[in-house]
Short mmCIF file of C-alpha atoms and ligand atoms in Angstrom, two decimals:
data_model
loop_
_atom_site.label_atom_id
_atom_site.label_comp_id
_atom_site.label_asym_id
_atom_site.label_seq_id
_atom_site.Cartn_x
_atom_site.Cartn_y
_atom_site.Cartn_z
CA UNK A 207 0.00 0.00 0.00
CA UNK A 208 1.95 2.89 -1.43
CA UNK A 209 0.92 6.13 -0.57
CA UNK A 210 0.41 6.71 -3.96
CA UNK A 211 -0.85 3.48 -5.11
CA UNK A 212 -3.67 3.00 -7.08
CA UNK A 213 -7.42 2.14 -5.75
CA UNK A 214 -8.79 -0.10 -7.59
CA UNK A 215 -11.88 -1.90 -7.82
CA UNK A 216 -13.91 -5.15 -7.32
CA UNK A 217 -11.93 -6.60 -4.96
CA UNK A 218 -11.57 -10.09 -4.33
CA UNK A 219 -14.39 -11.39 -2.12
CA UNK A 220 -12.66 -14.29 -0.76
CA UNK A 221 -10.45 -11.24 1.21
CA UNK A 222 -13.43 -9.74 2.75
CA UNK A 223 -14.54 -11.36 6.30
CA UNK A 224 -15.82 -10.83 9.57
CA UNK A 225 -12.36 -8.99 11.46
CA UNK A 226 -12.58 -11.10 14.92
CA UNK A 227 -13.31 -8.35 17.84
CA UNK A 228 -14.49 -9.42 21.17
CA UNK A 229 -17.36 -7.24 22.50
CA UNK A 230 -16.01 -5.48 25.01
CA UNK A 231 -18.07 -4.59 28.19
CA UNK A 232 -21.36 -2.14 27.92
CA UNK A 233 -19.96 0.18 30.98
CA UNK A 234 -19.25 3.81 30.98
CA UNK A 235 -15.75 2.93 33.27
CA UNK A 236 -14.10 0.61 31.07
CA UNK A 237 -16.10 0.57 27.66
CA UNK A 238 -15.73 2.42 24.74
CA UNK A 239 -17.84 5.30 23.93
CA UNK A 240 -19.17 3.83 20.60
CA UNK A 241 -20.48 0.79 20.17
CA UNK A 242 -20.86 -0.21 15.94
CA UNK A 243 -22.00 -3.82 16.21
CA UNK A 244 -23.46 -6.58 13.66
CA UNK A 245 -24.51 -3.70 11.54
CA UNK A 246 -25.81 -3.85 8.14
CA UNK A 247 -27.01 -1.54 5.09
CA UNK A 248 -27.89 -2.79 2.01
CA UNK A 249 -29.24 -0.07 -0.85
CA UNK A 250 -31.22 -1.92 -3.40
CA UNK A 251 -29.85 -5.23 -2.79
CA UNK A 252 -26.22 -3.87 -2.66
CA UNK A 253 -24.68 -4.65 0.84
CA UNK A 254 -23.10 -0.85 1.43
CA UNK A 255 -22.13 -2.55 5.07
CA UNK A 256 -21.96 -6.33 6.12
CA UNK A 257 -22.32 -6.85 9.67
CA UNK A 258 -20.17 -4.42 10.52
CA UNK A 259 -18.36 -4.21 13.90
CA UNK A 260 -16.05 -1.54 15.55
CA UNK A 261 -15.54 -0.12 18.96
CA UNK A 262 -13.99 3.44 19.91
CA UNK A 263 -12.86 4.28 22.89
CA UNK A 264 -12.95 7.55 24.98
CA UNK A 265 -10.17 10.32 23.54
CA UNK A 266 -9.37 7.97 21.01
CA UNK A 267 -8.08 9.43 17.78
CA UNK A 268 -8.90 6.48 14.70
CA UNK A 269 -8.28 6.46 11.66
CA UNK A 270 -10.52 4.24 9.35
CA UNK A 271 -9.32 3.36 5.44
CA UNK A 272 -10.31 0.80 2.62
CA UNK A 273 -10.95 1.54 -1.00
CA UNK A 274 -13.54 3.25 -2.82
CA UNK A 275 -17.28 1.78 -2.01
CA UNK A 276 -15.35 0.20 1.57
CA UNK A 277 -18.40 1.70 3.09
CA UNK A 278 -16.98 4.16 5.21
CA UNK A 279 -19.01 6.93 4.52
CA UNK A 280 -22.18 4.86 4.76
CA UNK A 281 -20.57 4.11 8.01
CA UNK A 282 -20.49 7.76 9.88
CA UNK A 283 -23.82 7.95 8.02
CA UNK A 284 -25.30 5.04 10.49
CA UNK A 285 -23.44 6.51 13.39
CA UNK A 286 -25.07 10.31 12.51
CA UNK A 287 -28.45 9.17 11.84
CA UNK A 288 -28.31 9.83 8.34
CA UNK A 289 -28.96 6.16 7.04
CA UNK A 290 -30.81 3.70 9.44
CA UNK A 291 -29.12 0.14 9.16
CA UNK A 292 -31.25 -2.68 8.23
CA UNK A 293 -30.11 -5.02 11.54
CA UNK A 294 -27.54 -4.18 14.20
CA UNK A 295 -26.88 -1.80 17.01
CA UNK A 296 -25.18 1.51 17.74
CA UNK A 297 -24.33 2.78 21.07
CA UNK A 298 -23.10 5.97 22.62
CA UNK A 299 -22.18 5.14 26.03
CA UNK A 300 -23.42 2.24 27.61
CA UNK A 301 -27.17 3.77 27.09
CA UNK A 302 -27.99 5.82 24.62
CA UNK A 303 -29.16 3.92 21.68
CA UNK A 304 -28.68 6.07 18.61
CA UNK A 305 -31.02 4.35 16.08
CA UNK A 306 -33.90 5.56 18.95
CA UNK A 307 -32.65 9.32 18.14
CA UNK A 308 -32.74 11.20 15.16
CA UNK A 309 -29.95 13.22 13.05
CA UNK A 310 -30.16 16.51 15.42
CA UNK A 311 -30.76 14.47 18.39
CA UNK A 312 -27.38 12.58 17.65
CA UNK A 313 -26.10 16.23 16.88
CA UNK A 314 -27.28 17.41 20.30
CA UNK A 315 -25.80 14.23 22.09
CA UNK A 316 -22.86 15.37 21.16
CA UNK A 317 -21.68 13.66 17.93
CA UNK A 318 -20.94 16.09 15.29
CA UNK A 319 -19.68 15.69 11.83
CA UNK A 320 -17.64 17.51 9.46
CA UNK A 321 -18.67 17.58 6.46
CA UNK A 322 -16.38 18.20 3.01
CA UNK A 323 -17.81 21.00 2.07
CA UNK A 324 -16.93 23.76 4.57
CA UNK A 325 -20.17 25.72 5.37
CA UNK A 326 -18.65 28.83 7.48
CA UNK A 327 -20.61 32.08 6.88
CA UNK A 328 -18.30 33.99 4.21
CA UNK A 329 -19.14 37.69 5.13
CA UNK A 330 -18.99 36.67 8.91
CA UNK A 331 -15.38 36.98 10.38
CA UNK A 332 -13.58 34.30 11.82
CA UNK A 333 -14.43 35.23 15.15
CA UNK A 334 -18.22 35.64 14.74
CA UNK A 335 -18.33 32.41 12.97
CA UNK A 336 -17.12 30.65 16.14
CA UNK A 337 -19.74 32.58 18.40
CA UNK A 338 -22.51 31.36 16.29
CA UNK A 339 -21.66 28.03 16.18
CA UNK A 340 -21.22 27.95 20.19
CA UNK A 341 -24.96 29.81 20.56
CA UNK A 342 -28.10 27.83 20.65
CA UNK A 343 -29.78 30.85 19.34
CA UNK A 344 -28.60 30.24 15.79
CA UNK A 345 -30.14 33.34 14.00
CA UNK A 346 -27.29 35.75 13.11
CA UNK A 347 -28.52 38.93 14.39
CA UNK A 348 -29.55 37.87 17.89
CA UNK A 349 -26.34 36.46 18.21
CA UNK A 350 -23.98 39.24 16.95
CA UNK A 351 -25.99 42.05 19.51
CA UNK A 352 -25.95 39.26 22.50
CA UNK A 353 -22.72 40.26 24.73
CA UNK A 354 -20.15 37.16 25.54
CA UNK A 355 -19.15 36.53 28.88
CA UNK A 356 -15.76 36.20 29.69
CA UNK A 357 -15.73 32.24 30.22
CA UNK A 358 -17.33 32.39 26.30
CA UNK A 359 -14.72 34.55 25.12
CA UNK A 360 -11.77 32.72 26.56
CA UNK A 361 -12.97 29.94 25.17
CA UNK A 362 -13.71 31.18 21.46
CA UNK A 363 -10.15 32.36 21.89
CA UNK A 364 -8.78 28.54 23.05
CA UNK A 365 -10.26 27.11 19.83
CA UNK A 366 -8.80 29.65 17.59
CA UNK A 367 -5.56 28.85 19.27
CA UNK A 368 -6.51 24.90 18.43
CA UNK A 369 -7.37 25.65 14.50
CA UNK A 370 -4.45 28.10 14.34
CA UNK A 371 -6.67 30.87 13.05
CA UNK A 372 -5.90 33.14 15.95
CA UNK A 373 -3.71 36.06 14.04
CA UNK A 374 -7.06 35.77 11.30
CA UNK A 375 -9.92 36.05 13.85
CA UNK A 376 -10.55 39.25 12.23
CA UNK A 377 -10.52 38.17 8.76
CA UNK A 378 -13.63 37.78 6.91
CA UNK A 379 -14.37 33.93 6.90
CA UNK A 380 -15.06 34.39 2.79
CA UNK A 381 -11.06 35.29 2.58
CA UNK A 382 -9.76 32.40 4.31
CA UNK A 383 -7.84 29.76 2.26
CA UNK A 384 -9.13 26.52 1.43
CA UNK A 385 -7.33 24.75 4.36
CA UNK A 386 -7.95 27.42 6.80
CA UNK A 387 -12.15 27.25 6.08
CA UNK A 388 -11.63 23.59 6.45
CA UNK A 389 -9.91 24.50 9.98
CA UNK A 390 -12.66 26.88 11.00
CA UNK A 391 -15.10 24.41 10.15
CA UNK A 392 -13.16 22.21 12.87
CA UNK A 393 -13.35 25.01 14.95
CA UNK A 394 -17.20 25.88 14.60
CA UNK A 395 -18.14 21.64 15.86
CA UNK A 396 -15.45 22.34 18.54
CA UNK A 397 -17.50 25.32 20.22
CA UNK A 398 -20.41 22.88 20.74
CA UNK A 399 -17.80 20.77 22.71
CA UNK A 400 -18.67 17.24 20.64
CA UNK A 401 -17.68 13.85 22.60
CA UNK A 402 -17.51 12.64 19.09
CA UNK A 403 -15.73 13.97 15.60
CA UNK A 404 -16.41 12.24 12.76
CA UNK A 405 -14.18 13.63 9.66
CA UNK A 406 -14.76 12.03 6.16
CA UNK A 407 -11.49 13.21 4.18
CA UNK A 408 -10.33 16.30 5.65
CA UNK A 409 -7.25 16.91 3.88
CA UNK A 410 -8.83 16.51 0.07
CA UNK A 411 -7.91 19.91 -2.22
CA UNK A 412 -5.32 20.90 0.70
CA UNK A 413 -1.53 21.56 -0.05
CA UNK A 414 0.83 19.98 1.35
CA UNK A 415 1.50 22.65 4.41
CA UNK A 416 -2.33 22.56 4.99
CA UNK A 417 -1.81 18.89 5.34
CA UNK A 418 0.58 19.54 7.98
CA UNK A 419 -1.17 21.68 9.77
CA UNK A 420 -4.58 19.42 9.55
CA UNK A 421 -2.18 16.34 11.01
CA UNK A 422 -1.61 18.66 14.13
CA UNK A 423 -5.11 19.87 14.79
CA UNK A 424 -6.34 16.79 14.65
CA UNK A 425 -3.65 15.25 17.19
CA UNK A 426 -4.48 18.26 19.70
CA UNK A 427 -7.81 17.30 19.61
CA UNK A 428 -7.01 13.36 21.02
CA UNK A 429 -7.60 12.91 24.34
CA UNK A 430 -10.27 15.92 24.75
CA UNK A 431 -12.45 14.14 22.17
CA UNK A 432 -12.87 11.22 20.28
CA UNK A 433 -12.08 11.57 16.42
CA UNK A 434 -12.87 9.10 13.92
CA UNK A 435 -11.14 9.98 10.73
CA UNK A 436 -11.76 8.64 6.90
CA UNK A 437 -9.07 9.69 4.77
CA UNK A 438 -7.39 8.17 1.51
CA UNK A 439 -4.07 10.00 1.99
CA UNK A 440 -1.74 7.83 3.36
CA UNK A 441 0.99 9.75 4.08
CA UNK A 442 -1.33 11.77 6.18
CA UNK A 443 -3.08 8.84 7.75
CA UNK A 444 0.61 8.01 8.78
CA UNK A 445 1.33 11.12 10.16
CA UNK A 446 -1.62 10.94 12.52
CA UNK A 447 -2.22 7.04 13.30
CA UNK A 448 -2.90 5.33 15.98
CA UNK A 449 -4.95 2.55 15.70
CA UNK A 450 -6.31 2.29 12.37
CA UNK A 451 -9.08 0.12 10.92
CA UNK A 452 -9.28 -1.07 7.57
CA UNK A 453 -12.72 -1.53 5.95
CA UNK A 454 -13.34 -3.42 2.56
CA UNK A 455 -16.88 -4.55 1.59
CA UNK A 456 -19.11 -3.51 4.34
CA UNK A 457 -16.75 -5.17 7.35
CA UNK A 458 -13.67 -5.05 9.24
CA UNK A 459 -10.66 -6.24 7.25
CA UNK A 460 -8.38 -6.09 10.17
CA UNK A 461 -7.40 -3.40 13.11
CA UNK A 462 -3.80 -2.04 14.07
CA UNK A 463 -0.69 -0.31 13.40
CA UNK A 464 -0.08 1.54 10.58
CA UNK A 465 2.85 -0.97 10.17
CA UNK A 466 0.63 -4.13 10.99
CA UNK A 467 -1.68 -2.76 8.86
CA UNK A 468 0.09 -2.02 5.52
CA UNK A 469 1.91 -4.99 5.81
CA UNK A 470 -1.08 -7.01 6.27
CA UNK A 471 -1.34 -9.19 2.81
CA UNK A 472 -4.90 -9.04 3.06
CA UNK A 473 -4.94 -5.52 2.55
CA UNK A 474 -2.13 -5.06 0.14
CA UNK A 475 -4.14 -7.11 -2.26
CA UNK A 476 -7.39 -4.97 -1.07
CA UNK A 477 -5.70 -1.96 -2.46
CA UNK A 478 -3.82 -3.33 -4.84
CA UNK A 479 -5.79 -6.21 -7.06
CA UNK A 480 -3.85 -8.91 -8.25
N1 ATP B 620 -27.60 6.32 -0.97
C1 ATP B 620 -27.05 5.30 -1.63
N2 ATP B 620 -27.76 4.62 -2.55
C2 ATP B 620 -27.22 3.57 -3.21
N3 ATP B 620 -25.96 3.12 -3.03
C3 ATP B 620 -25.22 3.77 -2.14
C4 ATP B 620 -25.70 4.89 -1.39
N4 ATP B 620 -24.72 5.32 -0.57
C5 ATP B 620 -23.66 4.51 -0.79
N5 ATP B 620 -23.96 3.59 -1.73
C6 ATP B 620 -23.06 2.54 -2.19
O1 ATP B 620 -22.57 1.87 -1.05
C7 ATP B 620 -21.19 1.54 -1.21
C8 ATP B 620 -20.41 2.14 -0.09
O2 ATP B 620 -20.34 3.54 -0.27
P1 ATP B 620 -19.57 4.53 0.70
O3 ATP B 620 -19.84 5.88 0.16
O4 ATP B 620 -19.94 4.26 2.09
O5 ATP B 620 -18.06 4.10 0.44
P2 ATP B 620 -16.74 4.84 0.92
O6 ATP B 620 -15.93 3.79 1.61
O7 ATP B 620 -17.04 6.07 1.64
O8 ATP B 620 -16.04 5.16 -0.48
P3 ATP B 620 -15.11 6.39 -0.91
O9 ATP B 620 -13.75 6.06 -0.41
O10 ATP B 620 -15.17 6.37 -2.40
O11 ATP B 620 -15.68 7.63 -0.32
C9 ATP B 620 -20.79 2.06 -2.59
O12 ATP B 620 -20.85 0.99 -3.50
C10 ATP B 620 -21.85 3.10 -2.91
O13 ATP B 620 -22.06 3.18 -4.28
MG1 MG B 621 -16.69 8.07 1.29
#
């Protein structure tokens, strides 16, 4: 799996199979925070996911790959409440049981998505467009005339330390650079404090100092929250990976290392055909 190797696809179905993870324990001391399990999503007869199974834990920053149609955006789509799976379960916690909520009750939960296209306000500055994503009031003008306590402030000012946007919080959002909307977009989920990030190719259209930059954001943000993040770069997956899971056809493939994982001959022919 060269970082620049070609995706290509059908893959070989004799490859694909149930990755062998024991359940770990429903409890909020010792068990993840998301439970994925046995879940499946088929779109006219097409299985998009096939019994799918995966666990993240608390703080945990993951990185999830696999080639085109893998299913890994169907995947945060189950988790968000976009798509409802045919069977399975989803957890958040030990309790909540996400396919009982709906997309902004997942939202609300705190599990919040970032989506490709960055959808800051462009004639809002940098600045306001973090104070309207932290109100709960979300009409503009409301917001812009409502005065910010301190403790709001201080902490519009941590995340535009976090994104790196914090000589720009001036700037009109509609001036920022490609990577830097992308960053502010971070910045506006941040403000709602998510347990959860879900990121579905954040570094797509960047350059290669943007890609930098996004591989240290994202690494501040372990430990504080959990961040789940789909990304075909690999040199960037690298640069950020912990534990990383590799999805082909709807399943797990197989879990670890960057090393275990691009070693893994399973996956080398996943990515790379025969
Ligand atoms: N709404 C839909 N209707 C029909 N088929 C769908 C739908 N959404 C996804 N699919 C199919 O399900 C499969 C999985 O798609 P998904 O977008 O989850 O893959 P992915 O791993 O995110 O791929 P990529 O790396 O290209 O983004 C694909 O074959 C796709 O065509
Ligand atoms: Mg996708």
């Amino acid at each position: 799996m060269n970082p620049g190797a070609e995706l290509k696809y059908p893959f070989d179905a004799e490859t694909s199979g149930l990755w062998p993870i024991t359940p770990p324990p429903r409890d909020s001391l010792h068990g993840p925070i998301l439970y994925v399990e046995d879940v499946s999503v088929s779109f006219d007869g097409f299985r998009a996911l096939n019994r799918l199974s995966l666990y993240i834990d608390d703080g945990e920053l993951r990185c999830i790959i696999g080639p085109n149609g893998a299913g890994k955006t169907t995947m945060m789509d189950v988790i968000t409440g976009k798509t409802r799976p045919d069977t399975g379960t989803v957890f958040f916690g030990p309790t909540i049981d996400l396919l009982k909520l709906d997309e902004p009750a997942i939202a609300e939960a705190g599990i919040c998505r970032k989506f490709q296209k960055p959808s800051v306000f462009e004639k809002l500055s940098v600045f306001e467009n973090l104070e309207l994503a932290m109100r709960t009031d979300k009409r503009v003008w409301p917001t812009l005339f409502a005065r910010l306590t301190g403790a709001q402030r201080d902490r519009i000012d941590e995340v535009l330390a976090t994104i790196g946007l914090a000589e720009q919080s001036g700037f009109r959002a509609g001036a920022l650079s490609h990577g830097q909307k992308q960053w502010l977009e971070i910045g506006m989920l941040l403000m709602q404090d998510p347990k959860v990030l879900l990121v579905d190719e954040p570094v797509a259209g960047m350059t290669h100092q943007e890609l930098e930059r996004t591989a240290e954001l994202l690494l501040a943000l372990e430990g504080k929250h959990s961040v789940v993040v789909v990304e075909h770069d690999m040199e960037f997956v690298r640069s950020i990976a912990r534990k990383v899971t590799v999805l082909h056809e709807g399943s797990v493939l197989t879990e670890g290392s960057m090393d275990e994982v691009q070693n893994d001959p399973r996956v080398i022919q996943v990515y790379l055909g025969d």
